[in-house]
Amino acid sequence: MTQTFRLKKGSISFEKDKIIISDNAKTEKYIIVIFSIFSVFSIIFGIYNFERIGDKSYDSTLLIMCILLISSLIVFMISKSTKSQLLTNNVKSIKVKKMFRRKILHIKLKNNRLRQVILVDDTEKLEKYLKTYLDGLISK
């Protein structure tokens, strides 16, 4: 039995043994990566300019910002998943969370990656479906 739910930008379908998600997660991930790389280059250029004019006051601050940005980018790339097809036997848990006035479906995979899906405001049908058919995967 295939059940499809509408998302903010796309849809999510639950089939017998897989979950099919059509949203713009890959595009959002690439935008975040490109913005972060641009920010790293801007920080490096700022460090270069301070070195060139001989100012040492902001060197360590910009260097720390660059290191933090690169490390957060690496953690983001490793921990987030953008797969559009998930097999239910690869899913560790499913949880509906409310963050910043939005409801987000957190699908934790067995390889400890997280797939997040932004839901529409009407999530009662989805929660009822998850409790009925995927009750073993729901975490509180």
GROMACS .gro file of N, CA and C in nm:
model
  420
    1MET      N    1   0.084  -0.117   0.000
    1MET     CA    2   0.000   0.000   0.000
    1MET      C    3   0.089   0.124   0.000
    2THR      N    4   0.071   0.209  -0.098
    2THR     CA    5   0.148   0.332  -0.109
    2THR      C    6   0.066   0.447  -0.051
    3GLN      N    7   0.129   0.520   0.040
    3GLN     CA    8   0.067   0.636   0.100
    3GLN      C    9   0.156   0.757   0.074
    4THR      N   10   0.099   0.863   0.017
    4THR     CA   11   0.175   0.982  -0.018
    4THR      C   12   0.127   1.100   0.064
    5PHE      N   13   0.224   1.178   0.116
    5PHE     CA   14   0.193   1.298   0.192
    5PHE      C   15   0.261   1.417   0.127
    6ARG      N   16   0.194   1.531   0.132
    6ARG     CA   17   0.245   1.653   0.073
    6ARG      C   18   0.342   1.719   0.169
    7LEU      N   19   0.452   1.770   0.115
    7LEU     CA   20   0.551   1.843   0.192
    7LEU      C   21   0.542   1.991   0.157
    8LYS      N   22   0.625   2.069   0.224
    8LYS     CA   23   0.629   2.211   0.191
    8LYS      C   24   0.675   2.231   0.047
    9LYS      N   25   0.778   2.157   0.005
    9LYS     CA   26   0.827   2.160  -0.133
    9LYS      C   27   0.851   2.018  -0.177
   10GLY      N   28   0.747   1.948  -0.219
   10GLY     CA   29   0.763   1.812  -0.267
   10GLY      C   30   0.662   1.718  -0.204
   11SER      N   31   0.702   1.590  -0.196
   11SER     CA   32   0.614   1.489  -0.138
   11SER      C   33   0.697   1.377  -0.078
   12ILE      N   34   0.633   1.300   0.010
   12ILE     CA   35   0.696   1.183   0.069
   12ILE      C   36   0.598   1.067   0.055
   13SER      N   37   0.648   0.955   0.002
   13SER     CA   38   0.565   0.836  -0.021
   13SER      C   39   0.620   0.721   0.059
   14PHE      N   40   0.530   0.652   0.127
   14PHE     CA   41   0.566   0.532   0.201
   14PHE      C   42   0.513   0.412   0.124
   15GLU      N   43   0.605   0.330   0.078
   15GLU     CA   44   0.567   0.207   0.011
   15GLU      C   45   0.591   0.091   0.105
   16LYS      N   46   0.574  -0.030   0.055
   16LYS     CA   47   0.584  -0.148   0.141
   16LYS      C   48   0.720  -0.158   0.209
   17ASP      N   49   0.828  -0.140   0.134
   17ASP     CA   50   0.961  -0.159   0.191
   17ASP      C   51   1.055  -0.041   0.169
   18LYS      N   52   1.001   0.074   0.126
   18LYS     CA   53   1.087   0.190   0.107
   18LYS      C   54   1.010   0.319   0.125
   19ILE      N   55   1.088   0.425   0.148
   19ILE     CA   56   1.036   0.559   0.163
   19ILE      C   57   1.095   0.643   0.049
   20ILE      N   58   1.008   0.707  -0.029
   20ILE     CA   59   1.052   0.788  -0.141
   20ILE      C   60   1.022   0.935  -0.108
   21ILE      N   61   1.129   1.015  -0.108
   21ILE     CA   62   1.117   1.156  -0.073
   21ILE      C   63   1.156   1.239  -0.195
   22SER      N   64   1.067   1.329  -0.235
   22SER     CA   65   1.101   1.421  -0.343
   22SER      C   66   1.094   1.563  -0.287
   23ASP      N   67   1.211   1.618  -0.258
   23ASP     CA   68   1.222   1.755  -0.211
   23ASP      C   69   1.352   1.813  -0.265
   24ASN      N   70   1.385   1.932  -0.222
   24ASN     CA   71   1.504   1.998  -0.274
   24ASN      C   72   1.620   1.992  -0.174
   25ALA      N   73   1.639   1.880  -0.106
   25ALA     CA   74   1.744   1.867  -0.006
   25ALA      C   75   1.884   1.874  -0.067
   26LYS      N   76   1.901   1.816  -0.185
   26LYS     CA   77   2.033   1.820  -0.249
   26LYS      C   78   2.070   1.963  -0.288
   27THR      N   79   1.975   2.037  -0.340
   27THR     CA   80   2.001   2.175  -0.378
   27THR      C   81   2.037   2.259  -0.256
   28GLU      N   82   1.962   2.240  -0.147
   28GLU     CA   83   1.991   2.314  -0.024
   28GLU      C   84   2.129   2.278   0.030
   29LYS      N   85   2.166   2.152   0.023
   29LYS     CA   86   2.297   2.110   0.072
   29LYS      C   87   2.409   2.174  -0.011
   30TYR      N   88   2.393   2.176  -0.143
   30TYR     CA   89   2.494   2.238  -0.228
   30TYR      C   90   2.504   2.389  -0.204
   31ILE      N   91   2.391   2.454  -0.180
   31ILE     CA   92   2.393   2.598  -0.152
   31ILE      C   93   2.469   2.625  -0.022
   32ILE      N   94   2.445   2.543   0.081
   32ILE     CA   95   2.515   2.560   0.208
   32ILE      C   96   2.664   2.537   0.190
   33VAL      N   97   2.701   2.436   0.114
   33VAL     CA   98   2.843   2.407   0.091
   33VAL      C   99   2.910   2.520   0.014
   34ILE      N  100   2.845   2.569  -0.091
   34ILE     CA  101   2.902   2.678  -0.171
   34ILE      C  102   2.915   2.805  -0.086
   35PHE      N  103   2.814   2.837  -0.007
   35PHE     CA  104   2.821   2.953   0.080
   35PHE      C  105   2.933   2.939   0.182
   36SER      N  106   2.950   2.821   0.239
   36SER     CA  107   3.055   2.799   0.338
   36SER      C  108   3.194   2.810   0.275
   37ILE      N  109   3.211   2.756   0.155
   37ILE     CA  110   3.340   2.766   0.087
   37ILE      C  111   3.369   2.912   0.053
   38PHE      N  112   3.267   2.985   0.008
   38PHE     CA  113   3.285   3.128  -0.019
   38PHE      C  114   3.325   3.202   0.109
   39SER      N  115   3.263   3.167   0.221
   39SER     CA  116   3.296   3.232   0.348
   39SER      C  117   3.439   3.201   0.391
   40VAL      N  118   3.482   3.076   0.371
   40VAL     CA  119   3.620   3.040   0.405
   40VAL      C  120   3.718   3.121   0.321
   41PHE      N  121   3.692   3.133   0.191
   41PHE     CA  122   3.780   3.213   0.106
   41PHE      C  123   3.780   3.360   0.147
   42SER      N  124   3.664   3.412   0.188
   42SER     CA  125   3.658   3.551   0.235
   42SER      C  126   3.741   3.569   0.361
   43ILE      N  127   3.734   3.474   0.453
   43ILE     CA  128   3.812   3.482   0.576
   43ILE      C  129   3.961   3.473   0.545
   44ILE      N  130   3.998   3.382   0.456
   44ILE     CA  131   4.139   3.369   0.418
   44ILE      C  132   4.188   3.497   0.352
   45PHE      N  133   4.106   3.557   0.266
   45PHE     CA  134   4.142   3.683   0.202
   45PHE      C  135   4.157   3.795   0.306
   46GLY      N  136   4.069   3.795   0.407
   46GLY     CA  137   4.080   3.892   0.515
   46GLY      C  138   4.208   3.875   0.595
   47ILE      N  139   4.245   3.750   0.623
   47ILE     CA  140   4.371   3.724   0.693
   47ILE      C  141   4.489   3.772   0.608
   48TYR      N  142   4.483   3.746   0.479
   48TYR     CA  143   4.590   3.790   0.389
   48TYR      C  144   4.601   3.943   0.390
   49ASN      N  145   4.488   4.012   0.387
   49ASN     CA  146   4.491   4.159   0.388
   49ASN      C  147   4.548   4.213   0.519
   50PHE      N  148   4.511   4.151   0.632
   50PHE     CA  149   4.568   4.196   0.760
   50PHE      C  150   4.718   4.172   0.765
   51GLU      N  151   4.762   4.060   0.709
   51GLU     CA  152   4.906   4.032   0.705
   51GLU      C  153   4.978   4.132   0.615
   52ARG      N  154   4.915   4.164   0.504
   52ARG     CA  155   4.977   4.255   0.407
   52ARG      C  156   4.997   4.395   0.464
   53ILE      N  157   4.900   4.443   0.542
   53ILE     CA  158   4.914   4.578   0.598
   53ILE      C  159   4.983   4.576   0.734
   54GLY      N  160   5.012   4.458   0.787
   54GLY     CA  161   5.087   4.448   0.911
   54GLY      C  162   5.004   4.452   1.037
   55ASP      N  163   4.873   4.443   1.027
   55ASP     CA  164   4.786   4.445   1.144
   55ASP      C  165   4.774   4.303   1.199
   56LYS      N  166   4.805   4.284   1.326
   56LYS     CA  167   4.802   4.150   1.387
   56LYS      C  168   4.682   4.134   1.481
   57SER      N  169   4.595   4.232   1.490
   57SER     CA  170   4.489   4.229   1.591
   57SER      C  171   4.380   4.126   1.560
   58TYR      N  172   4.347   4.104   1.436
   58TYR     CA  173   4.237   4.015   1.401
   58TYR      C  174   4.282   3.882   1.342
   59ASP      N  175   4.409   3.857   1.340
   59ASP     CA  176   4.461   3.733   1.281
   59ASP      C  177   4.404   3.609   1.349
   60SER      N  178   4.417   3.600   1.478
   60SER     CA  179   4.375   3.478   1.547
   60SER      C  180   4.223   3.461   1.543
   61THR      N  181   4.149   3.570   1.551
   61THR     CA  182   4.003   3.561   1.546
   61THR      C  183   3.956   3.508   1.411
   62LEU      N  184   4.010   3.561   1.305
   62LEU     CA  185   3.970   3.514   1.172
   62LEU      C  186   4.015   3.370   1.148
   63LEU      N  187   4.132   3.334   1.198
   63LEU     CA  188   4.179   3.198   1.183
   63LEU      C  189   4.090   3.100   1.259
   64ILE      N  190   4.048   3.137   1.379
   64ILE     CA  191   3.957   3.052   1.456
   64ILE      C  192   3.822   3.041   1.386
   65MET      N  193   3.773   3.152   1.330
   65MET     CA  194   3.647   3.147   1.254
   65MET      C  195   3.658   3.055   1.135
   66CYS      N  196   3.772   3.059   1.065
   66CYS     CA  197   3.793   2.974   0.949
   66CYS      C  198   3.796   2.827   0.990
   67ILE      N  199   3.865   2.794   1.097
   67ILE     CA  200   3.873   2.656   1.145
   67ILE      C  201   3.735   2.606   1.189
   68LEU      N  202   3.660   2.689   1.262
   68LEU     CA  203   3.526   2.650   1.305
   68LEU      C  204   3.432   2.629   1.186
   69LEU      N  205   3.441   2.714   1.088
   69LEU     CA  206   3.355   2.701   0.970
   69LEU      C  207   3.388   2.575   0.891
   70ILE      N  208   3.516   2.547   0.874
   70ILE     CA  209   3.555   2.425   0.801
   70ILE      C  210   3.513   2.300   0.878
   71SER      N  211   3.533   2.300   1.011
   71SER     CA  212   3.495   2.182   1.089
   71SER      C  213   3.343   2.164   1.090
   72SER      N  214   3.266   2.272   1.100
   72SER     CA  215   3.120   2.258   1.096
   72SER      C  216   3.073   2.211   0.959
   73LEU      N  217   3.140   2.253   0.854
   73LEU     CA  218   3.106   2.207   0.719
   73LEU      C  219   3.132   2.058   0.705
   74ILE      N  220   3.244   2.011   0.758
   74ILE     CA  221   3.275   1.868   0.752
   74ILE      C  222   3.172   1.787   0.831
   75VAL      N  223   3.136   1.833   0.950
   75VAL     CA  224   3.035   1.763   1.030
   75VAL      C  225   2.901   1.763   0.958
   76PHE      N  226   2.864   1.873   0.897
   76PHE     CA  227   2.739   1.882   0.822
   76PHE      C  228   2.738   1.783   0.706
   77MET      N  229   2.849   1.776   0.632
   77MET     CA  230   2.856   1.687   0.516
   77MET      C  231   2.849   1.539   0.558
   78ILE      N  232   2.908   1.507   0.673
   78ILE     CA  233   2.911   1.368   0.717
   78ILE      C  234   2.777   1.326   0.778
   79SER      N  235   2.714   1.413   0.855
   79SER     CA  236   2.596   1.372   0.932
   79SER      C  237   2.464   1.379   0.856
   80LYS      N  238   2.453   1.459   0.753
   80LYS     CA  239   2.326   1.475   0.682
   80LYS      C  240   2.321   1.388   0.558
   81SER      N  241   2.203   1.335   0.531
   81SER     CA  242   2.180   1.254   0.413
   81SER      C  243   2.081   1.325   0.323
   82THR      N  244   2.096   1.307   0.192
   82THR     CA  245   2.002   1.365   0.096
   82THR      C  246   1.944   1.258   0.005
   83LYS      N  247   1.948   1.135   0.048
   83LYS     CA  248   1.894   1.027  -0.035
   83LYS      C  249   1.745   1.047  -0.058
   84SER      N  250   1.702   1.015  -0.179
   84SER     CA  251   1.560   1.029  -0.209
   84SER      C  252   1.485   0.897  -0.192
   85GLN      N  253   1.557   0.786  -0.190
   85GLN     CA  254   1.494   0.656  -0.164
   85GLN      C  255   1.562   0.591  -0.044
   86LEU      N  256   1.483   0.560   0.056
   86LEU     CA  257   1.533   0.496   0.177
   86LEU      C  258   1.463   0.363   0.196
   87LEU      N  259   1.538   0.258   0.213
   87LEU     CA  260   1.479   0.129   0.245
   87LEU      C  261   1.442   0.127   0.392
   88THR      N  262   1.326   0.070   0.424
   88THR     CA  263   1.282   0.071   0.563
   88THR      C  264   1.371  -0.014   0.653
   89ASN      N  265   1.442  -0.112   0.598
   89ASN     CA  266   1.531  -0.189   0.683
   89ASN      C  267   1.661  -0.114   0.712
   90ASN      N  268   1.688  -0.002   0.645
   90ASN     CA  269   1.802   0.084   0.675
   90ASN      C  270   1.767   0.198   0.769
   91VAL      N  271   1.639   0.209   0.806
   91VAL     CA  272   1.594   0.317   0.894
   91VAL      C  273   1.602   0.270   1.039
   92LYS      N  274   1.670   0.352   1.120
   92LYS     CA  275   1.683   0.321   1.262
   92LYS      C  276   1.563   0.373   1.341
   93SER      N  277   1.525   0.498   1.316
   93SER     CA  278   1.411   0.556   1.386
   93SER      C  279   1.352   0.671   1.304
   94ILE      N  280   1.226   0.700   1.333
   94ILE     CA  281   1.154   0.810   1.270
   94ILE      C  282   1.091   0.892   1.381
   95LYS      N  283   1.106   1.024   1.371
   95LYS     CA  284   1.053   1.111   1.475
   95LYS      C  285   1.004   1.241   1.411
   96VAL      N  286   0.889   1.288   1.455
   96VAL     CA  287   0.838   1.417   1.412
   96VAL      C  288   0.872   1.517   1.522
   97LYS      N  289   0.948   1.621   1.485
   97LYS     CA  290   0.988   1.724   1.580
   97LYS      C  291   0.936   1.859   1.535
   98LYS      N  292   0.916   1.947   1.633
   98LYS     CA  293   0.877   2.084   1.602
   98LYS      C  294   0.997   2.173   1.631
   99MET      N  295   1.043   2.243   1.526
   99MET     CA  296   1.157   2.334   1.538
   99MET      C  297   1.122   2.464   1.467
  100PHE      N  298   1.130   2.575   1.539
  100PHE     CA  299   1.107   2.708   1.483
  100PHE      C  300   0.974   2.716   1.407
  101ARG      N  301   0.867   2.676   1.471
  101ARG     CA  302   0.730   2.681   1.416
  101ARG      C  303   0.710   2.586   1.298
  102ARG      N  304   0.804   2.499   1.272
  102ARG     CA  305   0.791   2.402   1.163
  102ARG      C  306   0.794   2.261   1.221
  103LYS      N  307   0.727   2.173   1.155
  103LYS     CA  308   0.737   2.032   1.192
  103LYS      C  309   0.830   1.965   1.093
  104ILE      N  310   0.926   1.894   1.147
  104ILE     CA  311   1.029   1.829   1.066
  104ILE      C  312   1.029   1.681   1.097
  105LEU      N  313   1.033   1.600   0.993
  105LEU     CA  314   1.042   1.456   1.008
  105LEU      C  315   1.189   1.419   1.009
  106HIS      N  316   1.235   1.363   1.121
  106HIS     CA  317   1.374   1.318   1.135
  106HIS      C  318   1.377   1.168   1.109
  107ILE      N  319   1.448   1.128   1.006
  107ILE     CA  320   1.464   0.987   0.976
  107ILE      C  321   1.610   0.953   1.002
  108LYS      N  322   1.636   0.881   1.110
  108LYS     CA  323   1.772   0.843   1.145
  108LYS      C  324   1.801   0.707   1.080
  109LEU      N  325   1.909   0.702   1.005
  109LEU     CA  326   1.947   0.580   0.935
  109LEU      C  327   2.040   0.497   1.020
  110LYS      N  328   2.057   0.372   0.983
  110LYS     CA  329   2.142   0.281   1.061
  110LYS      C  330   2.290   0.317   1.051
  111ASN      N  331   2.331   0.393   0.952
  111ASN     CA  332   2.469   0.438   0.943
  111ASN      C  333   2.489   0.571   1.016
  112ASN      N  334   2.396   0.606   1.106
  112ASN     CA  335   2.398   0.726   1.190
  112ASN      C  336   2.391   0.857   1.113
  113ARG      N  337   2.344   0.854   0.990
  113ARG     CA  338   2.317   0.977   0.916
  113ARG      C  339   2.171   1.015   0.940
  114LEU      N  340   2.141   1.140   0.921
  114LEU     CA  341   2.008   1.192   0.947
  114LEU      C  342   1.949   1.250   0.820
  115ARG      N  343   1.828   1.211   0.789
  115ARG     CA  344   1.755   1.267   0.675
  115ARG      C  345   1.642   1.349   0.731
  116GLN      N  346   1.641   1.478   0.705
  116GLN     CA  347   1.538   1.567   0.755
  116GLN      C  348   1.446   1.608   0.641
  117VAL      N  349   1.316   1.608   0.672
  117VAL     CA  350   1.215   1.646   0.574
  117VAL      C  351   1.123   1.749   0.639
  118ILE      N  352   1.111   1.866   0.577
  118ILE     CA  353   1.023   1.971   0.629
  118ILE      C  354   0.880   1.937   0.588
  119LEU      N  355   0.794   1.928   0.687
  119LEU     CA  356   0.656   1.887   0.664
  119LEU      C  357   0.565   2.008   0.653
  120VAL      N  358   0.441   1.983   0.609
  120VAL     CA  359   0.340   2.088   0.609
  120VAL      C  360   0.282   2.096   0.750
  121ASP      N  361   0.201   2.196   0.775
  121ASP     CA  362   0.147   2.216   0.909
  121ASP      C  363   0.053   2.105   0.952
  122ASP      N  364  -0.019   2.044   0.859
  122ASP     CA  365  -0.115   1.938   0.892
  122ASP      C  366  -0.042   1.804   0.893
  123THR      N  367   0.007   1.764   1.009
  123THR     CA  368   0.087   1.641   1.020
  123THR      C  369   0.015   1.530   1.096
  124GLU      N  370  -0.109   1.552   1.133
  124GLU     CA  371  -0.180   1.451   1.210
  124GLU      C  372  -0.197   1.321   1.132
  125LYS      N  373  -0.227   1.332   1.003
  125LYS     CA  374  -0.243   1.212   0.921
  125LYS      C  375  -0.112   1.134   0.910
  126LEU      N  376  -0.002   1.207   0.895
  126LEU     CA  377   0.129   1.142   0.887
  126LEU      C  378   0.164   1.072   1.017
  127GLU      N  379   0.142   1.140   1.130
  127GLU     CA  380   0.172   1.079   1.259
  127GLU      C  381   0.085   0.955   1.283
  128LYS      N  382  -0.040   0.962   1.242
  128LYS     CA  383  -0.129   0.847   1.256
  128LYS      C  384  -0.081   0.731   1.167
  129TYR      N  385  -0.039   0.763   1.046
  129TYR     CA  386   0.013   0.660   0.955
  129TYR      C  387   0.140   0.597   1.012
  130LEU      N  388   0.230   0.679   1.065
  130LEU     CA  389   0.354   0.626   1.123
  130LEU      C  390   0.326   0.535   1.241
  131LYS      N  391   0.230   0.574   1.326
  131LYS     CA  392   0.196   0.490   1.441
  131LYS      C  393   0.133   0.359   1.397
  132THR      N  394   0.057   0.363   1.289
  132THR     CA  395  -0.012   0.243   1.243
  132THR      C  396   0.082   0.146   1.172
  133TYR      N  397   0.161   0.195   1.078
  133TYR     CA  398   0.238   0.107   0.992
  133TYR      C  399   0.387   0.098   1.025
  134LEU      N  400   0.443   0.199   1.085
  134LEU     CA  401   0.586   0.199   1.117
  134LEU      C  402   0.609   0.218   1.267
  135ASP      N  403   0.526   0.152   1.347
  135ASP     CA  404   0.530   0.172   1.491
  135ASP      C  405   0.663   0.129   1.553
  136GLY      N  406   0.728   0.030   1.498
  136GLY     CA  407   0.855  -0.016   1.553
  136GLY      C  408   0.970   0.082   1.532
  137LEU      N  409   0.953   0.176   1.440
  137LEU     CA  410   1.060   0.272   1.410
  137LEU      C  411   1.041   0.406   1.479
  138ILE      N  412   0.924   0.432   1.535
  138ILE     CA  413   0.897   0.562   1.595
  138ILE      C  414   0.969   0.572   1.729
  139SER      N  415   1.043   0.682   1.745
  139SER     CA  416   1.109   0.707   1.873
  139SER      C  417   1.047   0.831   1.936
  140LYS      N  418   1.038   0.830   2.063
  140LYS     CA  419   0.975   0.942   2.135
  140LYS      C  420   1.077   1.046   2.170
   0.00000   0.00000   0.00000
